Short mmCIF file of C-alpha atoms and ligand atoms in Angstrom, two decimals:
data_model
loop_
_atom_site.label_atom_id
_atom_site.label_comp_id
_atom_site.label_asym_id
_atom_site.label_seq_id
_atom_site.Cartn_x
_atom_site.Cartn_y
_atom_site.Cartn_z
CA MET W 1 0.03 -0.17 -0.21
CA ARG W 2 3.35 2.30 1.03
CA LYS W 3 4.31 1.73 -2.08
CA SER W 4 1.94 2.06 -4.36
CA PHE W 5 1.21 6.21 -2.61
CA ILE W 6 4.47 7.02 -2.91
CA ALA W 7 5.60 6.20 -6.52
CA LEU W 8 1.40 7.99 -7.31
CA SER W 9 2.93 10.94 -6.01
CA CYS W 10 6.19 10.71 -7.66
CA VAL W 11 4.63 10.33 -10.47
CA ALA W 12 2.95 13.60 -9.82
CA VAL W 13 5.75 15.73 -8.67
CA VAL W 14 7.53 14.45 -11.81
CA ALA W 15 3.89 15.67 -13.61
CA SER W 16 3.32 18.96 -12.49
CA LEU W 17 7.50 19.64 -13.11
CA GLY W 18 7.64 18.42 -15.93
CA ILE W 19 5.42 20.87 -17.39
CA VAL W 20 6.85 24.04 -15.13
CA ALA W 21 10.15 23.18 -17.33
CA HIS W 22 9.63 21.89 -20.49
CA GLU W 23 13.14 19.98 -21.19
CA HIS W 24 13.38 17.16 -19.78
CA PRO W 25 9.31 15.35 -18.68
CA PHE W 26 11.38 12.90 -19.03
CA THR W 27 11.45 10.47 -16.32
CA GLU W 28 12.38 6.49 -15.59
CA ALA W 29 9.72 4.22 -15.85
CA PRO W 30 9.05 2.22 -12.71
CA ALA W 31 9.93 -1.49 -12.91
CA GLY W 32 9.37 -4.13 -10.54
CA PHE W 33 8.14 -7.61 -10.83
CA ASP W 34 5.36 -6.65 -9.18
CA SER W 35 2.15 -9.21 -9.26
CA PRO W 36 3.01 -11.83 -7.71
CA THR W 37 0.74 -14.56 -8.62
CA LEU W 38 -1.29 -15.90 -5.60
CA ALA W 39 -3.52 -18.95 -4.90
CA VAL W 40 -5.60 -16.99 -2.47
CA ASN W 41 -6.86 -13.20 -3.64
CA PRO W 42 -5.56 -12.89 -6.45
CA GLY W 43 -3.98 -9.74 -7.37
CA SER W 44 -3.83 -8.58 -3.20
CA GLN W 45 -0.42 -7.40 -2.81
CA SER W 46 -0.30 -6.92 -6.52
CA VAL W 47 1.04 -2.89 -7.32
CA SER W 48 0.55 -0.86 -10.48
CA ASN W 49 2.19 1.56 -12.50
CA GLY W 50 -0.01 4.39 -10.92
CA ILE W 51 -2.49 3.47 -13.97
CA GLN W 52 -5.77 5.42 -13.33
CA GLU W 53 -8.70 2.73 -13.49
CA PRO W 54 -12.08 3.00 -14.73
CA PRO W 55 -14.04 3.96 -12.40
CA GLY W 56 -15.18 0.99 -9.49
CA ASP W 57 -12.60 -1.34 -11.45
CA THR W 58 -8.53 -2.43 -9.33
CA PHE W 59 -5.57 -3.33 -10.54
CA ALA W 60 -5.96 -6.83 -8.19
CA LEU W 61 -9.38 -7.18 -10.68
CA ASP W 62 -7.23 -6.93 -13.69
CA GLN W 63 -4.98 -9.17 -12.79
CA ALA W 64 -7.05 -12.22 -11.54
CA LYS W 65 -9.42 -12.29 -14.82
CA PHE W 66 -6.04 -12.27 -16.29
CA GLU W 67 -5.62 -15.30 -13.82
CA GLN W 68 -9.01 -16.71 -13.56
CA ASN W 69 -9.62 -20.47 -15.30
CA HIS W 70 -12.70 -21.08 -17.78
CA ASP W 71 -14.30 -23.75 -18.75
CA PRO W 72 -16.75 -25.25 -21.67
CA SER W 73 -18.79 -22.73 -19.63
CA THR W 74 -17.98 -19.88 -19.74
CA GLY W 75 -16.52 -19.92 -23.51
CA LEU W 76 -13.80 -22.29 -23.46
CA GLY W 77 -12.91 -24.31 -26.69
CA PRO W 78 -13.88 -25.64 -28.32
CA VAL W 79 -10.06 -25.52 -29.20
CA PHE W 80 -7.47 -23.96 -27.13
CA ASN W 81 -4.52 -24.36 -25.80
CA ALA W 82 -4.60 -22.96 -22.03
CA THR W 83 -7.71 -22.51 -19.67
CA SER W 84 -5.75 -18.52 -18.44
CA CYS W 85 -4.06 -16.41 -19.78
CA ALA W 86 -1.45 -17.15 -16.78
CA THR W 87 -1.31 -21.00 -17.58
CA CYS W 88 1.25 -19.27 -20.02
CA HIS W 89 2.20 -15.64 -18.96
CA ALA W 90 3.57 -15.71 -15.37
CA ASN W 91 6.86 -17.06 -13.80
CA GLY W 92 6.72 -16.32 -10.29
CA VAL W 93 4.54 -13.06 -11.58
CA THR W 94 1.42 -12.60 -13.10
CA GLY W 95 2.57 -11.22 -17.27
CA ALA W 96 5.96 -12.41 -17.53
CA ALA W 97 7.32 -15.09 -20.17
CA SER W 98 7.16 -18.90 -19.27
CA GLN W 99 8.48 -22.34 -20.69
CA MET W 100 5.33 -22.86 -23.06
CA SER W 101 4.88 -22.63 -26.33
CA GLU W 102 2.74 -23.59 -29.39
CA ILE W 103 2.52 -25.25 -32.77
CA ARG W 104 1.59 -22.75 -36.20
CA VAL W 105 1.59 -24.47 -39.30
CA GLY W 106 1.19 -23.60 -43.00
CA HIS W 107 3.24 -25.04 -46.82
CA LYS W 108 3.55 -23.33 -49.63
CA ASP W 109 1.20 -22.97 -52.64
CA ALA W 110 2.93 -23.63 -56.99
CA ASN W 111 3.53 -19.79 -56.29
CA GLY W 112 5.89 -19.99 -53.49
CA ASN W 113 3.39 -18.58 -50.85
CA PHE W 114 2.30 -19.09 -47.76
CA VAL W 115 -1.14 -21.57 -46.96
CA ASN W 116 -2.45 -21.80 -43.88
CA PRO W 117 -2.89 -24.39 -43.07
CA THR W 118 -6.40 -26.56 -42.91
CA ILE W 119 -7.90 -29.33 -40.20
CA LEU W 120 -10.03 -31.20 -40.34
CA ILE W 121 -11.64 -31.94 -37.28
CA ASN W 122 -14.36 -34.76 -35.78
CA ASP W 123 -13.74 -37.71 -38.16
CA GLY W 124 -13.61 -35.17 -41.71
CA ALA W 125 -17.08 -33.46 -41.30
CA SER W 126 -15.44 -29.79 -40.03
CA MET W 127 -12.50 -27.95 -41.05
CA ILE W 128 -10.66 -25.42 -38.59
CA THR W 129 -9.04 -23.10 -41.62
CA GLY W 130 -7.79 -19.25 -41.98
CA ARG W 131 -4.59 -19.40 -39.07
CA SER W 132 -2.00 -21.17 -38.61
CA ILE W 133 -1.73 -21.27 -35.15
CA VAL W 134 -2.90 -25.34 -34.27
CA ASP W 135 -4.12 -25.62 -30.73
CA ASP W 136 -3.20 -27.96 -28.45
CA ARG W 137 -6.90 -29.30 -26.54
CA SER W 138 -9.98 -29.68 -27.14
CA ILE W 139 -13.71 -29.52 -24.75
CA CYS W 140 -14.66 -32.67 -26.41
CA GLU W 141 -12.59 -35.71 -28.65
CA GLN W 142 -14.34 -34.44 -31.76
CA ALA W 143 -12.98 -31.25 -31.53
CA GLN W 144 -9.01 -32.20 -31.13
CA GLU W 145 -7.36 -30.82 -34.11
CA HIS W 146 -3.83 -32.39 -36.50
CA VAL W 147 -1.06 -31.23 -38.00
CA PRO W 148 -1.64 -32.62 -41.74
CA ASP W 149 1.64 -34.21 -42.91
CA THR W 150 0.82 -31.70 -45.98
CA GLU W 151 2.53 -29.20 -43.53
CA ASN W 152 5.11 -29.00 -44.02
CA ILE W 153 5.97 -25.56 -42.40
CA ARG W 154 5.72 -26.29 -39.35
CA THR W 155 7.11 -24.27 -35.69
CA PHE W 156 6.79 -23.61 -31.63
CA ARG W 157 6.17 -20.22 -30.63
CA ALA W 158 7.66 -19.32 -27.56
CA VAL W 159 5.47 -17.03 -24.72
CA LEU W 160 6.14 -13.39 -24.67
CA ASN W 161 6.59 -11.68 -21.63
CA THR W 162 3.31 -8.99 -21.00
CA LEU W 163 5.04 -7.07 -18.19
CA GLY W 164 5.41 -3.23 -19.46
CA ASP W 165 3.26 -3.83 -22.15
CA GLY W 166 1.47 -0.42 -21.54
CA PHE W 167 4.86 0.93 -22.26
CA VAL W 168 5.47 0.16 -25.50
CA GLU W 169 1.92 0.41 -26.76
CA ALA W 170 2.37 3.81 -26.34
CA VAL W 171 5.72 4.64 -27.82
CA GLU W 172 4.49 6.72 -31.15
CA ASP W 173 5.10 5.03 -34.50
CA SER W 174 7.34 7.78 -35.96
CA GLU W 175 10.24 6.47 -33.23
CA LEU W 176 9.93 3.26 -34.53
CA THR W 177 10.34 4.83 -38.33
CA GLU W 178 13.36 6.90 -36.47
CA VAL W 179 15.45 3.55 -35.45
CA ALA W 180 14.81 1.47 -39.19
CA THR W 181 15.52 4.17 -40.80
CA HIS W 182 19.44 4.72 -39.64
CA GLN W 183 20.30 1.20 -38.75
CA PRO W 184 21.37 1.01 -42.80
CA GLU W 185 23.90 3.57 -42.68
CA ARG W 186 25.00 2.08 -38.87
CA SER W 187 24.95 -0.95 -40.46
CA ASN W 188 26.48 -0.78 -43.34
CA GLY W 189 23.38 -0.92 -45.25
CA GLU W 190 23.29 -5.02 -43.90
CA ILE W 191 21.02 -3.94 -40.95
CA HIS W 192 17.10 -2.58 -41.96
CA GLY W 193 14.58 -3.09 -39.61
CA GLU W 194 10.93 -3.62 -41.31
CA ALA W 195 8.03 -1.93 -39.87
CA ILE W 196 4.58 -3.17 -41.55
CA GLN W 197 1.08 -1.82 -40.93
CA VAL W 198 -1.71 -3.84 -38.90
CA PRO W 199 -4.92 -3.35 -38.10
CA VAL W 200 -6.18 -1.96 -35.08
CA LEU W 201 -8.97 -4.18 -34.06
CA GLU W 202 -10.91 -1.52 -31.98
CA ALA W 203 -10.62 1.25 -34.27
CA PRO W 204 -11.61 -0.53 -38.04
CA THR W 205 -10.61 1.10 -41.21
CA HIS W 206 -7.50 2.07 -38.91
CA THR W 207 -3.63 0.59 -39.18
CA GLN W 208 -1.33 1.44 -36.67
CA ILE W 209 2.42 0.03 -36.70
CA GLY W 210 2.79 -3.55 -35.33
CA ARG W 211 4.53 -4.23 -32.62
CA PHE W 212 3.15 -6.93 -30.59
CA GLY W 213 3.88 -10.90 -31.23
CA TRP W 214 6.90 -12.98 -32.64
CA LYS W 215 5.06 -10.44 -36.40
CA ASP W 216 4.48 -7.75 -35.60
CA GLN W 217 1.03 -8.83 -36.08
CA GLN W 218 -0.56 -6.90 -33.70
CA PRO W 219 -0.51 -2.68 -33.16
CA THR W 220 -2.13 -2.54 -29.68
CA VAL W 221 -2.46 -4.25 -26.44
CA LEU W 222 -6.32 -4.56 -26.96
CA SER W 223 -6.30 -5.99 -30.27
CA PHE W 224 -3.71 -8.39 -28.72
CA VAL W 225 -5.42 -9.93 -26.15
CA ALA W 226 -8.89 -10.09 -27.51
CA ASP W 227 -6.53 -12.03 -31.05
CA ALA W 228 -5.03 -13.98 -28.04
CA TYR W 229 -8.71 -15.04 -25.89
CA VAL W 230 -9.73 -16.99 -29.22
CA ASN W 231 -6.98 -18.57 -30.19
CA GLU W 232 -5.18 -19.78 -27.06
CA MET W 233 -8.47 -20.31 -24.82
CA GLY W 234 -11.14 -20.17 -27.46
CA VAL W 235 -13.10 -17.44 -25.72
CA THR W 236 -14.81 -15.11 -28.04
CA SER W 237 -15.20 -11.21 -27.46
CA ARG W 238 -16.76 -8.20 -28.77
CA LEU W 239 -13.60 -7.84 -30.93
CA ARG W 240 -13.00 -11.58 -31.83
CA PRO W 241 -16.94 -12.17 -32.41
CA LYS W 242 -16.30 -16.08 -33.46
CA ASP W 243 -15.00 -19.24 -32.93
CA VAL W 244 -12.97 -21.39 -35.51
CA THR W 245 -15.43 -24.33 -35.04
CA SER W 246 -18.87 -24.53 -33.98
CA VAL W 247 -18.24 -28.46 -32.67
CA CYS W 248 -19.25 -29.17 -29.20
CA LYS W 249 -19.92 -25.47 -28.60
CA VAL W 250 -22.56 -24.76 -25.55
CA THR W 251 -22.50 -21.30 -25.26
CA THR W 252 -23.20 -18.24 -28.25
CA ASP W 253 -20.89 -15.67 -29.44
CA PRO W 254 -19.14 -13.50 -28.06
CA GLU W 255 -18.62 -15.39 -24.86
CA ASP W 256 -16.91 -12.21 -23.03
CA THR W 257 -19.68 -9.94 -22.21
CA PRO W 258 -18.75 -6.48 -20.17
CA ASP W 259 -20.00 -7.43 -16.86
CA SER W 260 -21.40 -4.73 -13.48
CA LEU W 261 -18.92 -2.39 -14.01
CA GLY W 262 -19.22 -2.00 -18.22
CA LEU W 263 -16.18 -4.28 -18.65
CA ALA W 264 -15.21 -7.01 -20.58
CA ASP W 265 -12.52 -9.43 -20.19
CA ILE W 266 -10.84 -8.15 -22.45
CA ASP W 267 -10.85 -4.39 -20.61
CA HIS W 268 -9.89 -6.08 -17.67
CA PHE W 269 -6.58 -8.45 -19.67
CA ALA W 270 -5.19 -5.02 -21.31
CA GLN W 271 -5.92 -2.41 -18.47
CA PHE W 272 -4.48 -5.44 -16.35
CA ILE W 273 -1.07 -5.17 -18.68
CA ARG W 274 -1.11 -1.10 -18.96
CA GLY W 275 -0.90 -1.39 -15.73
CA THR W 276 2.49 -2.90 -14.69
CA LYS W 277 5.47 -2.00 -14.06
CA ALA W 278 8.55 -2.71 -16.82
CA PRO W 279 10.85 -6.15 -15.68
CA PRO W 280 13.25 -4.69 -13.73
CA ARG W 281 17.26 -5.28 -14.36
CA ASP W 282 19.23 -7.72 -11.36
CA THR W 283 20.06 -4.39 -10.13
CA GLN W 284 22.86 -6.89 -7.83
CA LEU W 285 24.24 -8.35 -10.96
CA ALA W 286 24.19 -4.92 -13.20
CA ALA W 287 26.52 -3.30 -10.99
CA THR W 288 29.69 -5.86 -11.15
CA PRO W 289 32.14 -5.05 -13.39
CA ASP W 290 31.25 -7.29 -15.55
CA ALA W 291 28.06 -6.56 -16.78
CA GLN W 292 29.23 -2.75 -17.03
CA ALA W 293 32.05 -4.01 -18.66
CA GLY W 294 29.84 -6.01 -21.43
CA ALA W 295 26.87 -3.20 -21.52
CA GLY W 296 30.08 -1.10 -23.65
CA LEU W 297 30.59 -4.53 -25.25
CA PHE W 298 26.45 -4.93 -26.53
CA ARG W 299 26.84 -1.46 -27.93
CA SER W 300 30.62 -1.30 -29.51
CA THR W 301 29.56 -4.62 -30.33
CA GLY W 302 26.39 -2.71 -32.83
CA CYS W 303 23.83 -5.49 -30.61
CA ASN W 304 22.39 -2.76 -29.62
CA ILE W 305 21.65 -2.30 -33.32
CA CYS W 306 18.21 -4.55 -33.54
CA HIS W 307 18.43 -4.43 -29.77
CA VAL W 308 16.78 -0.89 -28.97
CA GLU W 309 18.31 0.05 -24.97
CA THR W 310 16.05 3.42 -25.00
CA PHE W 311 13.20 4.46 -26.31
CA HIS W 312 10.56 7.43 -24.98
CA THR W 313 7.07 7.68 -24.55
CA ALA W 314 4.69 10.02 -26.13
CA ALA W 315 3.82 13.16 -23.42
CA PRO W 316 -0.09 12.27 -21.55
CA GLY W 317 -2.83 13.03 -23.30
CA THR W 318 -1.43 11.38 -26.79
CA VAL W 319 -4.76 10.15 -28.14
CA LEU W 320 -3.73 6.86 -29.78
CA ASN W 321 -4.47 3.57 -31.36
CA GLY W 322 -7.48 5.05 -34.53
CA GLY W 323 -8.30 7.53 -31.47
CA THR W 324 -9.55 5.16 -29.36
CA TYR W 325 -6.52 5.18 -26.57
CA THR W 326 -4.90 7.97 -24.75
CA VAL W 327 -1.85 7.50 -23.11
CA SER W 328 -1.95 8.64 -19.04
CA ALA W 329 -0.23 10.38 -16.54
CA ALA W 330 1.20 6.66 -15.48
CA LEU W 331 2.24 5.77 -19.16
CA GLY W 332 3.51 8.74 -20.58
CA ASP W 333 6.92 11.24 -20.92
CA LYS W 334 7.97 7.84 -19.83
CA ILE W 335 12.00 6.43 -20.77
CA ILE W 336 12.36 2.68 -21.66
CA HIS W 337 15.27 0.33 -21.07
CA PRO W 338 13.07 -2.85 -23.40
CA PHE W 339 16.28 -3.73 -25.29
CA SER W 340 14.69 -4.66 -28.72
CA ASP W 341 13.42 -2.18 -32.14
CA PHE W 342 9.94 -4.34 -32.59
CA LEU W 343 11.11 -4.31 -35.78
CA LEU W 344 11.00 -6.83 -38.30
CA HIS W 345 14.41 -8.60 -39.55
CA ASP W 346 15.75 -11.28 -40.99
CA VAL W 347 18.92 -13.07 -38.51
CA GLY W 348 18.18 -15.92 -40.11
CA THR W 349 16.10 -18.23 -38.16
CA GLY W 350 12.58 -17.31 -39.97
CA ASP W 351 10.41 -19.76 -39.38
CA GLY W 352 8.49 -19.34 -43.21
CA ILE W 353 4.75 -18.84 -41.49
CA PHE W 354 3.17 -15.61 -42.52
CA GLN W 355 0.74 -13.52 -39.95
CA ALA W 356 0.67 -9.74 -41.49
CA GLY W 357 2.84 -7.36 -43.62
CA PRO W 358 4.13 -8.12 -47.16
CA PRO W 359 4.97 -11.39 -47.81
CA ASP W 360 8.84 -11.21 -46.65
CA THR W 361 8.02 -11.27 -43.00
CA VAL W 362 8.19 -14.49 -44.22
CA ASP W 363 10.96 -15.00 -42.90
CA LYS W 364 11.81 -12.35 -40.03
CA LEU W 365 11.03 -12.05 -36.97
CA ARG W 366 10.91 -9.11 -34.54
CA THR W 367 13.48 -8.55 -32.67
CA PRO W 368 11.96 -9.30 -28.83
CA ALA W 369 12.40 -7.01 -25.77
CA LEU W 370 15.53 -8.54 -23.62
CA TRP W 371 14.31 -6.93 -20.47
CA GLY W 372 13.36 -10.08 -18.20
CA LEU W 373 15.96 -12.25 -18.90
CA HIS W 374 17.33 -13.43 -16.24
CA ILE W 375 14.43 -14.76 -15.80
CA LYS W 376 13.65 -16.72 -18.53
CA SER W 377 15.31 -20.41 -18.73
CA ARG W 378 15.19 -20.86 -22.98
CA PHE W 379 15.14 -18.74 -25.09
CA MET W 380 14.55 -17.46 -28.74
CA HIS W 381 11.13 -18.12 -31.18
CA ASP W 382 11.33 -21.64 -30.70
CA LEU W 383 12.65 -21.91 -26.96
CA GLN W 384 15.20 -24.45 -29.08
CA SER W 385 18.39 -22.35 -27.42
CA LEU W 386 18.83 -23.31 -23.41
CA THR W 387 21.75 -20.86 -23.05
CA VAL W 388 22.64 -17.73 -24.06
CA SER W 389 25.72 -18.52 -25.50
CA ASP W 390 23.51 -20.81 -28.07
CA ALA W 391 20.92 -18.08 -29.12
CA ILE W 392 23.14 -15.68 -29.59
CA GLN W 393 25.48 -17.49 -32.54
CA ARG W 394 22.58 -18.63 -34.38
CA HIS W 395 22.43 -15.14 -35.15
CA LYS W 396 22.60 -14.67 -39.42
CA GLY W 397 21.42 -13.43 -42.37
CA GLU W 398 20.80 -9.56 -41.10
CA ALA W 399 23.59 -9.77 -37.96
CA LYS W 400 26.85 -11.63 -39.64
CA GLY W 401 28.32 -9.15 -39.36
CA VAL W 402 28.11 -8.17 -35.40
CA ILE W 403 28.37 -12.19 -34.29
CA LYS W 404 31.55 -11.81 -35.97
CA ARG W 405 32.45 -9.19 -33.85
CA PHE W 406 31.02 -10.26 -30.82
CA ASN W 407 33.13 -13.24 -32.57
CA GLY W 408 35.59 -11.43 -32.47
CA LEU W 409 36.21 -10.32 -29.01
CA SER W 410 38.21 -11.99 -26.36
CA SER W 411 36.46 -15.34 -24.35
CA ASP W 412 36.74 -12.68 -21.47
CA GLU W 413 35.24 -10.54 -22.86
CA GLN W 414 32.65 -12.28 -24.75
CA GLN W 415 31.72 -13.64 -20.70
CA GLN W 416 31.01 -9.99 -19.70
CA LEU W 417 29.06 -9.59 -22.10
CA ILE W 418 26.76 -12.67 -21.04
CA THR W 419 26.78 -11.42 -18.40
CA PHE W 420 25.26 -7.89 -19.07
CA LEU W 421 22.71 -10.27 -20.71
CA ARG W 422 22.14 -11.75 -17.51
CA SER W 423 21.22 -8.63 -15.26
CA LEU W 424 18.73 -8.13 -18.30
C1 HEC H 501 -1.24 -21.60 -24.45
C2 HEC H 501 -0.01 -20.59 -23.92
C3 HEC H 501 -1.30 -19.25 -24.10
C4 HEC H 501 -1.60 -18.34 -23.36
C5 HEC H 501 -3.16 -19.46 -22.49
C6 HEC H 501 -1.85 -17.44 -23.17
N1 HEC H 501 -0.43 -16.91 -24.49
FE1 HEC H 501 -0.70 -14.84 -24.70
N2 HEC H 501 1.11 -15.22 -26.04
C7 HEC H 501 1.23 -17.34 -26.01
C8 HEC H 501 2.39 -17.14 -27.20
C9 HEC H 501 3.05 -18.11 -27.77
C10 HEC H 501 2.61 -15.87 -27.10
C11 HEC H 501 3.59 -14.43 -29.03
C12 HEC H 501 2.47 -14.96 -29.96
C13 HEC H 501 3.10 -15.14 -30.98
O1 HEC H 501 3.94 -13.99 -31.36
O2 HEC H 501 2.63 -15.99 -31.92
C14 HEC H 501 1.65 -14.56 -26.87
C15 HEC H 501 1.86 -13.40 -26.40
C16 HEC H 501 1.23 -12.28 -26.12
C17 HEC H 501 1.24 -10.81 -26.41
C18 HEC H 501 2.19 -10.33 -26.94
C19 HEC H 501 3.42 -9.46 -25.85
C20 HEC H 501 4.08 -9.01 -26.63
O3 HEC H 501 4.64 -8.52 -25.71
O4 HEC H 501 4.23 -9.16 -27.62
C21 HEC H 501 0.04 -10.34 -24.69
C22 HEC H 501 -0.13 -9.11 -25.25
C23 HEC H 501 -0.43 -11.94 -25.20
N3 HEC H 501 0.22 -12.44 -25.71
C24 HEC H 501 -1.64 -11.55 -23.74
C25 HEC H 501 -2.28 -12.58 -23.14
C26 HEC H 501 -3.58 -12.77 -22.54
C27 HEC H 501 -4.81 -11.81 -22.16
C28 HEC H 501 -3.48 -14.45 -22.32
C29 HEC H 501 -5.12 -14.61 -21.85
C30 HEC H 501 -6.33 -14.37 -23.04
C31 HEC H 501 -3.19 -14.56 -23.25
N4 HEC H 501 -1.87 -14.01 -23.49
C32 HEC H 501 -3.15 -16.27 -23.32
C33 HEC H 501 0.99 -17.79 -25.78
C34 HEC H 501 -0.07 -18.16 -24.45
C1 HEC H 502 19.61 -7.91 -36.99
C2 HEC H 502 19.38 -7.67 -35.81
C3 HEC H 502 19.94 -8.20 -34.73
C4 HEC H 502 21.73 -8.00 -34.31
C5 HEC H 502 22.58 -7.05 -34.91
C6 HEC H 502 21.07 -8.35 -33.27
N1 HEC H 502 20.15 -9.50 -32.28
FE1 HEC H 502 19.70 -10.89 -31.04
N2 HEC H 502 17.60 -11.13 -32.26
C7 HEC H 502 17.14 -10.80 -33.63
C8 HEC H 502 16.69 -11.68 -33.58
C9 HEC H 502 15.21 -10.57 -34.39
C10 HEC H 502 16.28 -12.29 -32.64
C11 HEC H 502 15.22 -13.03 -32.57
C12 HEC H 502 14.96 -14.86 -34.05
C13 HEC H 502 14.65 -15.63 -32.76
O1 HEC H 502 13.58 -15.68 -31.98
O2 HEC H 502 14.63 -16.92 -33.97
C14 HEC H 502 17.28 -12.18 -31.53
C15 HEC H 502 17.41 -12.78 -30.31
C16 HEC H 502 18.32 -13.01 -29.40
C17 HEC H 502 18.03 -13.60 -27.72
C18 HEC H 502 17.08 -14.59 -27.41
C19 HEC H 502 15.82 -13.32 -26.24
C20 HEC H 502 15.32 -14.00 -26.20
O3 HEC H 502 13.83 -14.45 -25.07
O4 HEC H 502 15.07 -15.11 -26.29
C21 HEC H 502 19.49 -12.52 -27.16
C22 HEC H 502 19.69 -13.10 -25.59
C23 HEC H 502 19.87 -11.81 -28.83
N3 HEC H 502 19.49 -11.78 -29.33
C24 HEC H 502 20.98 -11.54 -27.59
C25 HEC H 502 21.95 -10.59 -28.90
C26 HEC H 502 23.06 -10.03 -28.92
C27 HEC H 502 23.91 -10.74 -27.31
C28 HEC H 502 23.53 -9.41 -29.90
C29 HEC H 502 25.04 -9.27 -30.01
C30 HEC H 502 26.72 -9.68 -30.04
C31 HEC H 502 22.62 -9.18 -30.87
N4 HEC H 502 22.19 -10.21 -30.33
C32 HEC H 502 22.63 -8.73 -31.93
C33 HEC H 502 17.82 -9.06 -34.18
C34 HEC H 502 19.43 -8.96 -33.60
#
C-alpha cells in the first residue's frame, strides 16, 4: 500500500515539474516484478505502475481476470491451448513469459506463397481454416486438431513477456520508423528493420505499426488480448466475435460480455497489462564491473542496433490507436529500456510463417525485447536455445556482421557481455 502511494505521488510531482520545465519532462518508467501470482486473494499484493483505473475497477481485479480459469460453460474452446492467460504468462509474477510454446504450421502454394493449413476435425466432417496456429487441446474429442502431413512448414512459438507492454504501446510509430531509417547507415546496409502496418481491431479502417507478437502481428494491447482470448482459449469477444469451429460448442458468441462495471474480460486484460511495471534489472549483477564492461561491449559490437536500449513514450494526453486510446500520466513521458526495436528482421531463423505485412515477412521475426531475460530459461522464438551463448550463435542474416564482431572478442569479453545479458 505504502509503496504504491509513494509511486503515485512521485509521478504526480514529476508530472507537474514537467509542465513547468519543458526541457526534461521524461522520467524512468517504474520497474519491478510486482504482480505476484497468488492462490489466495489473487492480485492482492500487486502494485501497478500508477495507471488510473476505470470507475469501480482495481488492478487486483484486472489481474484476477487474467488469472481466471475457464471451462466450456464460460466459453472455453471448442479448441484451446490453456485455461487462463496466466497458465502461460507467469513466472513468479503474473504477466511474465514462461517455457510454454505453441504450434504454428502451413505450406507453400505453387507460386511459393504461404498458405494457412486446413485442419480437418470431427472425423473429417468439419474443418478449421484461416489461421496458422494449431491448438493443442479441445473440450471434446471430436474437436481435437491434428497437424496434417501436408503442412510441411512447422514451428513452435514461445510465450512472450507482457510486463511493461503498456509503455511499449505508448511509444509513437514515428519513434520506430526513426530507428528503422538509421539502421542501414549504422551497419553498412546490412541491418534494415521492417515496420509493418496492421489493422487496429478496436478502430476499424485504422492501421498502425505492429509491435506485439513474434511477427509484429498486432499494433495495440487491446487488439492482441482479443486475438489471444480466441486463439489461446477459444473465448470470443466484441473484437473477435467468432470461434473457429462450432463442434461441441455450448455457448453463444460473443462469450466475453461486459460485467457490472461495463468492462469485458478483454478490457480487464488490457488494463492489467497496461498497468504493469517494466521488467526490472537484476540490480546486484548489473552493478558488477563485468556486467558494466559487458554493457559497453553490447553497444560496441552493435547488438544495440536491433536490441535498442532506450525509448521514450509519448506525452500524457497523446491520442493513439485510431482515436480509441489516450496515453495516461502513468504511462506518458517515460523512459523505457526494452532492448528491442520492435521491428522485423531476417536473422536466419525465420520460421516460414506468414501473418501480417508484405510476403517478405515470412522469414523475419521481431527483435525480442531483452528486458526480463534473467527470468527466462530457454531462448529464441522456438525455445530451442538453452543457453544465451547458443542464442547468440544462431543469429545470422542481418546480424552476421555483429556476430562476427562478437566472435572476435576475447573469451573474457564474451563472458562480460553475457553477464550483462544475465542482468537484464
Ligand atoms: C498457451 C499459452 C498462452 C496463453 C494461454 C496465452 N498466451 Fe499470450 N502469448 C503466448 C504466445 C506463444 C505468445 C507469442 C505469440 C506469437 O507471436 O506467435 C503470446 C503473446 C502475447 C502477447 C504479446 C506480448 C508482446 O510483447 O508481444 C500478449 C499481450 C499476450 N500474449 C496476452 C495474452 C492474454 C491477455 C491471454 C489470455 C486471454 C494470453 N496471452 C493467453 C502464449 C499464450
Ligand atoms: C539484426 C538484428 C539483431 C542483431 C544485430 C542482434 N539481434 Fe539478437 N535477436 C534478433 C532477433 C530477430 C531475435 C529473435 C530470433 C529468433 O527467435 O529466432 C534475437 C534474439 C536474441 C536473443 C534471445 C532472446 C529471447 O528472449 O529468446 C538474445 C539473448 C539476443 N538476441 C542477444 C543478442 C546479442 C548479444 C547480440 C549482439 C552480439 C544480438 N542479439 C544482435 C535480432 C538481432
